[in-house]
PDB file of C-alpha atoms in Angstrom:
ATOM      1  CA  MET A 928     -28.856  -2.089 -64.030  1.00  0.00           C
ATOM      2  CA  GLY A 929     -29.948  -5.668 -64.163  1.00  0.00           C
ATOM      3  CA  TRP A 930     -29.862  -8.578 -66.706  1.00  0.00           C
ATOM      4  CA  PHE A 931     -32.902  -8.421 -68.927  1.00  0.00           C
ATOM      5  CA  PRO A 932     -33.873 -12.082 -68.948  1.00  0.00           C
ATOM      6  CA  GLU A 933     -33.975 -11.853 -65.131  1.00  0.00           C
ATOM      7  CA  GLN A 934     -35.262  -8.375 -64.577  1.00  0.00           C
ATOM      8  CA  ALA A 935     -37.465  -6.406 -66.995  1.00  0.00           C
ATOM      9  CA  GLY A 936     -36.908  -2.753 -67.771  1.00  0.00           C
ATOM     10  CA  GLY A 937     -35.959  -0.315 -70.615  1.00  0.00           C
ATOM     11  CA  LEU A 938     -32.391   0.152 -69.572  1.00  0.00           C
ATOM     12  CA  ASN A 939     -31.923  -3.527 -68.949  1.00  0.00           C
ATOM     13  CA  ARG A 940     -33.229  -4.329 -72.413  1.00  0.00           C
ATOM     14  CA  VAL A 941     -30.980  -1.756 -74.151  1.00  0.00           C
ATOM     15  CA  TYR A 942     -27.914  -3.205 -72.317  1.00  0.00           C
ATOM     16  CA  TYR A 943     -28.829  -6.755 -72.982  1.00  0.00           C
ATOM     17  CA  ASP A 944     -29.350  -6.078 -76.719  1.00  0.00           C
ATOM     18  CA  CYS A 945     -25.918  -4.246 -76.748  1.00  0.00           C
ATOM     19  CA  THR A 946     -24.316  -7.369 -75.467  1.00  0.00           C
ATOM     20  CA  ARG A 947     -25.858  -9.407 -78.209  1.00  0.00           C
ATOM     21  CA  TYR A 948     -25.478  -7.063 -81.226  1.00  0.00           C
ATOM     22  CA  LEU A 949     -22.171  -5.167 -80.599  1.00  0.00           C
ATOM     23  CA  PRO A 950     -20.019  -8.235 -81.083  1.00  0.00           C
ATOM     24  CA  GLN A 951     -21.632  -8.827 -84.324  1.00  0.00           C
ATOM     25  CA  ALA A 952     -20.468  -5.380 -85.322  1.00  0.00           C
ATOM     26  CA  GLY A 953     -16.911  -6.196 -84.358  1.00  0.00           C
ATOM     27  CA  VAL A 954     -17.020  -4.568 -80.885  1.00  0.00           C
ATOM     28  CA  GLU A 955     -15.414  -6.509 -78.129  1.00  0.00           C
ATOM     29  CA  MET A 956     -17.198  -5.899 -74.823  1.00  0.00           C
ATOM     30  CA  HIS A 957     -17.387  -7.233 -71.360  1.00  0.00           C
ATOM     31  CA  GLY A 958     -20.068  -6.191 -68.695  1.00  0.00           C
ATOM     32  CA  LEU A 959     -21.156  -6.179 -65.169  1.00  0.00           C
ATOM     33  CA  VAL A 960     -24.717  -6.178 -64.020  1.00  0.00           C
ATOM     34  CA  ALA A 961     -26.798  -6.858 -60.967  1.00  0.00           C
ATOM     35  CA  GLY A 962     -28.164 -10.410 -61.459  1.00  0.00           C
ATOM     36  CA  SER A 963     -27.756 -14.160 -60.652  1.00  0.00           C
ATOM     37  CA  THR A 964     -24.780 -16.392 -61.103  1.00  0.00           C
ATOM     38  CA  ALA A 965     -26.460 -17.663 -64.284  1.00  0.00           C
ATOM     39  CA  VAL A 966     -25.684 -14.378 -66.041  1.00  0.00           C
ATOM     40  CA  SER A 967     -22.152 -15.409 -66.931  1.00  0.00           C
ATOM     41  CA  GLU A 968     -23.326 -18.758 -68.336  1.00  0.00           C
ATOM     42  CA  ASN A 969     -26.136 -17.200 -70.249  1.00  0.00           C
ATOM     43  CA  SER A 970     -23.830 -14.675 -71.899  1.00  0.00           C
ATOM     44  CA  GLY A 971     -20.986 -17.032 -72.640  1.00  0.00           C
ATOM     45  CA  GLY A 972     -18.806 -15.282 -69.951  1.00  0.00           C
ATOM     46  CA  GLN A 973     -19.144 -11.927 -71.650  1.00  0.00           C
ATOM     47  CA  VAL A 974     -21.248 -10.450 -68.777  1.00  0.00           C
ATOM     48  CA  GLN A 975     -20.787 -11.176 -64.996  1.00  0.00           C
ATOM     49  CA  ALA A 976     -23.152 -10.466 -62.045  1.00  0.00           C
ATOM     50  CA  PHE A 977     -21.698  -8.463 -59.318  1.00  0.00           C
ATOM     51  CA  ALA A 978     -24.619  -9.043 -56.850  1.00  0.00           C
ATOM     52  CA  SER A 979     -28.265  -9.985 -56.989  1.00  0.00           C
ATOM     53  CA  HIS A 980     -30.516  -7.189 -58.061  1.00  0.00           C
ATOM     54  CA  LYS A 981     -32.573  -7.872 -54.941  1.00  0.00           C
ATOM     55  CA  SER A 982     -29.593  -7.338 -52.557  1.00  0.00           C
ATOM     56  CA  PRO A 983     -29.534  -4.293 -50.421  1.00  0.00           C
ATOM     57  CA  LEU A 984     -27.639  -1.358 -51.962  1.00  0.00           C
ATOM     58  CA  TRP A 985     -24.580  -1.681 -49.636  1.00  0.00           C
ATOM     59  CA  GLN A 986     -24.186  -5.277 -50.901  1.00  0.00           C
ATOM     60  CA  ARG A 987     -24.533  -4.311 -54.456  1.00  0.00           C
ATOM     61  CA  TRP A 988     -22.006  -1.501 -54.133  1.00  0.00           C
ATOM     62  CA  SER A 989     -19.612  -3.953 -52.254  1.00  0.00           C
ATOM     63  CA  GLY A 990     -20.143  -6.474 -54.993  1.00  0.00           C
ATOM     64  CA  ILE A 991     -19.451  -4.128 -57.798  1.00  0.00           C
ATOM     65  CA  ARG A 992     -16.284  -2.809 -56.177  1.00  0.00           C
ATOM     66  CA  GLN A 993     -14.884  -6.279 -55.589  1.00  0.00           C
ATOM     67  CA  THR A 994     -15.868  -7.535 -59.083  1.00  0.00           C
ATOM     68  CA  MET A 995     -14.525  -4.437 -60.818  1.00  0.00           C
ATOM     69  CA  HIS A 996     -11.202  -4.614 -58.885  1.00  0.00           C
ATOM     70  CA  ARG A 997     -10.725  -8.312 -59.950  1.00  0.00           C
ATOM     71  CA  VAL A 998     -11.728  -7.500 -63.575  1.00  0.00           C
ATOM     72  CA  LEU A 999      -9.292  -4.622 -63.870  1.00  0.00           C
ATOM     73  CA  LYS A1000      -6.450  -6.832 -62.489  1.00  0.00           C
ATOM     74  CA  GLU A1001      -7.265  -9.460 -65.146  1.00  0.00           C
ATOM     75  CA  GLU A1002      -7.315  -7.073 -68.010  1.00  0.00           C
ATOM     76  CA  ASP A1003      -6.340  -3.421 -68.636  1.00  0.00           C
ATOM     77  CA  TYR A1004      -9.517  -2.125 -70.325  1.00  0.00           C
ATOM     78  CA  PRO A1005      -8.721   1.121 -72.237  1.00  0.00           C
ATOM     79  CA  LEU A1006     -12.423   2.445 -71.906  1.00  0.00           C
ATOM     80  CA  VAL A1007     -15.143   2.046 -69.448  1.00  0.00           C
ATOM     81  CA  VAL A1008     -18.781   2.668 -70.533  1.00  0.00           C
ATOM     82  CA  SER A1009     -21.445   3.073 -67.982  1.00  0.00           C
ATOM     83  CA  HIS A1010     -25.314   3.148 -68.172  1.00  0.00           C
ATOM     84  CA  PHE A1011     -26.163   4.127 -64.609  1.00  0.00           C
ATOM     85  CA  ALA A1012     -24.635   6.533 -62.053  1.00  0.00           C
ATOM     86  CA  LEU A1013     -25.846   4.408 -59.126  1.00  0.00           C
ATOM     87  CA  TYR A1014     -23.373   1.620 -60.062  1.00  0.00           C
ATOM     88  CA  THR A1015     -20.662   3.858 -61.396  1.00  0.00           C
ATOM     89  CA  PHE A1016     -20.226   5.979 -58.312  1.00  0.00           C
ATOM     90  CA  PRO A1017     -18.772   3.311 -56.130  1.00  0.00           C
ATOM     91  CA  ILE A1018     -16.024   2.399 -58.624  1.00  0.00           C
ATOM     92  CA  LEU A1019     -14.893   5.797 -59.570  1.00  0.00           C
ATOM     93  CA  ASP A1020     -11.676   5.526 -57.503  1.00  0.00           C
ATOM     94  CA  GLN A1021     -10.684   2.284 -59.152  1.00  0.00           C
ATOM     95  CA  LEU A1022     -10.714   3.539 -62.759  1.00  0.00           C
ATOM     96  CA  ASP A1023      -7.597   5.715 -62.557  1.00  0.00           C
ATOM     97  CA  SER A1024      -7.168   7.748 -65.656  1.00  0.00           C
ATOM     98  CA  ARG A1025      -9.281   5.542 -67.994  1.00  0.00           C
ATOM     99  CA  PRO A1026     -11.601   7.484 -70.038  1.00  0.00           C
ATOM    100  CA  MET A1027     -15.401   6.891 -69.298  1.00  0.00           C
ATOM    101  CA  VAL A1028     -18.433   7.296 -71.568  1.00  0.00           C
ATOM    102  CA  MET A1029     -21.824   7.251 -70.145  1.00  0.00           C
ATOM    103  CA  HIS A1030     -25.179   6.476 -71.851  1.00  0.00           C
ATOM    104  CA  PHE A1031     -27.503   9.120 -70.255  1.00  0.00           C
ATOM    105  CA  GLN A1032     -30.983   7.764 -70.514  1.00  0.00           C
ATOM    106  CA  GLY A1033     -32.621  10.426 -68.216  1.00  0.00           C
ATOM    107  CA  PRO A1034     -32.264  12.297 -65.087  1.00  0.00           C
ATOM    108  CA  TRP A1035     -32.495   9.800 -62.188  1.00  0.00           C
ATOM    109  CA  ALA A1036     -32.957  12.392 -59.413  1.00  0.00           C
ATOM    110  CA  LEU A1037     -35.391  14.429 -61.313  1.00  0.00           C
ATOM    111  CA  GLU A1038     -37.504  11.376 -62.190  1.00  0.00           C
ATOM    112  CA  GLY A1039     -37.639  10.422 -58.602  1.00  0.00           C
ATOM    113  CA  HIS A1040     -38.774  13.941 -57.758  1.00  0.00           C
ATOM    114  CA  VAL A1041     -41.566  13.902 -60.178  1.00  0.00           C
ATOM    115  CA  GLU A1042     -42.593  10.364 -58.902  1.00  0.00           C
ATOM    116  CA  GLY A1043     -43.016  11.892 -55.384  1.00  0.00           C
ATOM    117  CA  SER A1044     -39.654  10.870 -53.801  1.00  0.00           C
ATOM    118  CA  ASN A1045     -38.926  12.762 -50.700  1.00  0.00           C
ATOM    119  CA  THR A1046     -36.616  15.709 -50.968  1.00  0.00           C
ATOM    120  CA  VAL A1047     -33.683  14.226 -49.119  1.00  0.00           C
ATOM    121  CA  ALA A1048     -33.692  11.172 -51.411  1.00  0.00           C
ATOM    122  CA  THR A1049     -33.897  13.321 -54.435  1.00  0.00           C
ATOM    123  CA  ARG A1050     -31.073  15.596 -53.331  1.00  0.00           C
ATOM    124  CA  LEU A1051     -28.865  12.586 -52.571  1.00  0.00           C
ATOM    125  CA  LYS A1052     -29.485  11.055 -55.965  1.00  0.00           C
ATOM    126  CA  TRP A1053     -28.702  14.404 -57.613  1.00  0.00           C
ATOM    127  CA  MET A1054     -25.507  14.720 -55.682  1.00  0.00           C
ATOM    128  CA  LEU A1055     -24.468  11.149 -56.627  1.00  0.00           C
ATOM    129  CA  GLU A1056     -25.231  11.830 -60.215  1.00  0.00           C
ATOM    130  CA  ARG A1057     -23.323  15.143 -60.179  1.00  0.00           C
ATOM    131  CA  VAL A1058     -20.182  13.625 -58.576  1.00  0.00           C
ATOM    132  CA  THR A1059     -20.264  10.769 -61.058  1.00  0.00           C
ATOM    133  CA  TYR A1060     -20.995  12.973 -64.143  1.00  0.00           C
ATOM    134  CA  LYS A1061     -17.916  15.194 -63.327  1.00  0.00           C
ATOM    135  CA  ARG A1062     -15.655  12.135 -63.961  1.00  0.00           C
ATOM    136  CA  ILE A1063     -17.272  11.196 -67.377  1.00  0.00           C
ATOM    137  CA  ALA A1064     -15.286  12.257 -70.450  1.00  0.00           C
ATOM    138  CA  LYS A1065     -18.259  11.912 -72.892  1.00  0.00           C
ATOM    139  CA  PHE A1066     -22.003  11.397 -72.709  1.00  0.00           C
ATOM    140  CA  ILE A1067     -24.169   9.686 -75.333  1.00  0.00           C
ATOM    141  CA  VAL A1068     -27.851  10.766 -75.376  1.00  0.00           C
ATOM    142  CA  LEU A1069     -30.799   9.953 -77.475  1.00  0.00           C
ATOM    143  CA  SER A1070     -32.129  13.408 -77.995  1.00  0.00           C
ATOM    144  CA  GLU A1071     -31.735  17.183 -77.808  1.00  0.00           C
ATOM    145  CA  ALA A1072     -33.966  17.068 -74.640  1.00  0.00           C
ATOM    146  CA  PHE A1073     -31.638  14.795 -72.812  1.00  0.00           C
ATOM    147  CA  ARG A1074     -28.618  16.914 -74.002  1.00  0.00           C
ATOM    148  CA  ASN A1075     -30.329  20.004 -72.559  1.00  0.00           C
ATOM    149  CA  THR A1076     -31.092  18.350 -69.272  1.00  0.00           C
ATOM    150  CA  LEU A1077     -27.529  17.230 -68.854  1.00  0.00           C
ATOM    151  CA  HIS A1078     -26.362  20.767 -69.633  1.00  0.00           C
ATOM    152  CA  GLN A1079     -28.897  22.762 -67.678  1.00  0.00           C
ATOM    153  CA  GLU A1080     -29.463  20.466 -64.613  1.00  0.00           C
ATOM    154  CA  TYR A1081     -25.990  18.948 -64.168  1.00  0.00           C
ATOM    155  CA  HIS A1082     -23.834  21.657 -65.823  1.00  0.00           C
ATOM    156  CA  ILE A1083     -22.168  19.419 -68.291  1.00  0.00           C
ATOM    157  CA  PRO A1084     -20.415  21.281 -71.101  1.00  0.00           C
ATOM    158  CA  LEU A1085     -22.160  20.749 -74.405  1.00  0.00           C
ATOM    159  CA  GLU A1086     -19.010  19.659 -76.215  1.00  0.00           C
ATOM    160  CA  ARG A1087     -19.017  16.554 -73.871  1.00  0.00           C
ATOM    161  CA  ILE A1088     -22.519  15.461 -74.936  1.00  0.00           C
ATOM    162  CA  HIS A1089     -23.147  13.722 -78.107  1.00  0.00           C
ATOM    163  CA  ILE A1090     -26.612  12.851 -79.591  1.00  0.00           C
ATOM    164  CA  ILE A1091     -26.876   9.402 -81.108  1.00  0.00           C
ATOM    165  CA  PRO A1092     -30.547   8.710 -82.149  1.00  0.00           C
ATOM    166  CA  PRO A1093     -31.813   5.336 -81.116  1.00  0.00           C
ATOM    167  CA  GLY A1094     -31.789   2.542 -83.632  1.00  0.00           C
ATOM    168  CA  VAL A1095     -34.244  -0.324 -83.947  1.00  0.00           C
ATOM    169  CA  ASP A1096     -33.952  -3.782 -85.576  1.00  0.00           C
ATOM    170  CA  THR A1097     -37.162  -3.314 -87.613  1.00  0.00           C
ATOM    171  CA  GLU A1098     -37.334  -6.964 -88.564  1.00  0.00           C
ATOM    172  CA  ARG A1099     -37.631  -7.855 -84.844  1.00  0.00           C
ATOM    173  CA  PHE A1100     -40.659  -5.616 -84.525  1.00  0.00           C
ATOM    174  CA  ASP A1101     -42.475  -6.654 -87.569  1.00  0.00           C
ATOM    175  CA  THR A1102     -46.058  -5.790 -87.125  1.00  0.00           C
ATOM    176  CA  THR A1103     -47.370  -7.817 -90.019  1.00  0.00           C
ATOM    177  CA  ILE A1104     -47.602 -10.968 -88.022  1.00  0.00           C
ATOM    178  CA  THR A1105     -51.059 -12.185 -86.891  1.00  0.00           C
ATOM    179  CA  PRO A1106     -52.105 -12.136 -83.297  1.00  0.00           C
ATOM    180  CA  GLN A1107     -51.783 -15.994 -83.228  1.00  0.00           C
ATOM    181  CA  GLU A1108     -48.225 -15.773 -84.490  1.00  0.00           C
ATOM    182  CA  ALA A1109     -47.413 -13.058 -81.882  1.00  0.00           C
ATOM    183  CA  ARG A1110     -48.833 -15.235 -79.163  1.00  0.00           C
ATOM    184  CA  SER A1111     -46.697 -18.237 -80.402  1.00  0.00           C
ATOM    185  CA  LYS A1112     -43.679 -16.160 -80.678  1.00  0.00           C
ATOM    186  CA  LEU A1113     -44.080 -14.762 -77.041  1.00  0.00           C
ATOM    187  CA  GLY A1114     -44.901 -18.180 -75.777  1.00  0.00           C
ATOM    188  CA  TRP A1115     -48.413 -17.085 -74.715  1.00  0.00           C
ATOM    189  CA  SER A1116     -51.594 -19.080 -74.745  1.00  0.00           C
ATOM    190  CA  GLN A1117     -53.691 -18.706 -77.839  1.00  0.00           C
ATOM    191  CA  GLU A1118     -56.521 -17.483 -75.614  1.00  0.00           C
ATOM    192  CA  ARG A1119     -54.555 -14.656 -74.106  1.00  0.00           C
ATOM    193  CA  PRO A1120     -55.632 -11.171 -75.485  1.00  0.00           C
ATOM    194  CA  ILE A1121     -52.972  -8.967 -77.048  1.00  0.00           C
TER     195      ILE A1121
END
């Protein structure tokens, strides 16, 4: 998972918005992402990068292990929330008995299989997800379909899976603005088609 201003993507956008809106709701949070050294400055120290999102996997895993070790020494967080098994797996042994919650946005291994990944890569992703998911106390999913996938494909008991429908800041997605206003808001040339 990367930092949205540096790396586009749906999951990155969700996480970025959580870092912006949860504090407004009285929720204190600190986060780790794959990104540049500017992440901490851009987030007011709330989020830190553990490695560049362009780094090889072994460097990202090493970076998240080192950063998480330091972060847990600095503060005893009572809860850990994760958004991606790939970056949760390497820190499982550091979390002790802390409860973990995971936002399940879809089956990573199954998505890779559908996209044509080779069988070995798909199997390794599934095993990594399975090991990680065994450690998770509760899951948050957006839909009944994701709940069923977690239960059927990963054998997660239904009582550990909670459906929380997505929310949207409707003012932010106001479609009553003109194309010219949209271009201006996006910083696009007035000649660019929308």
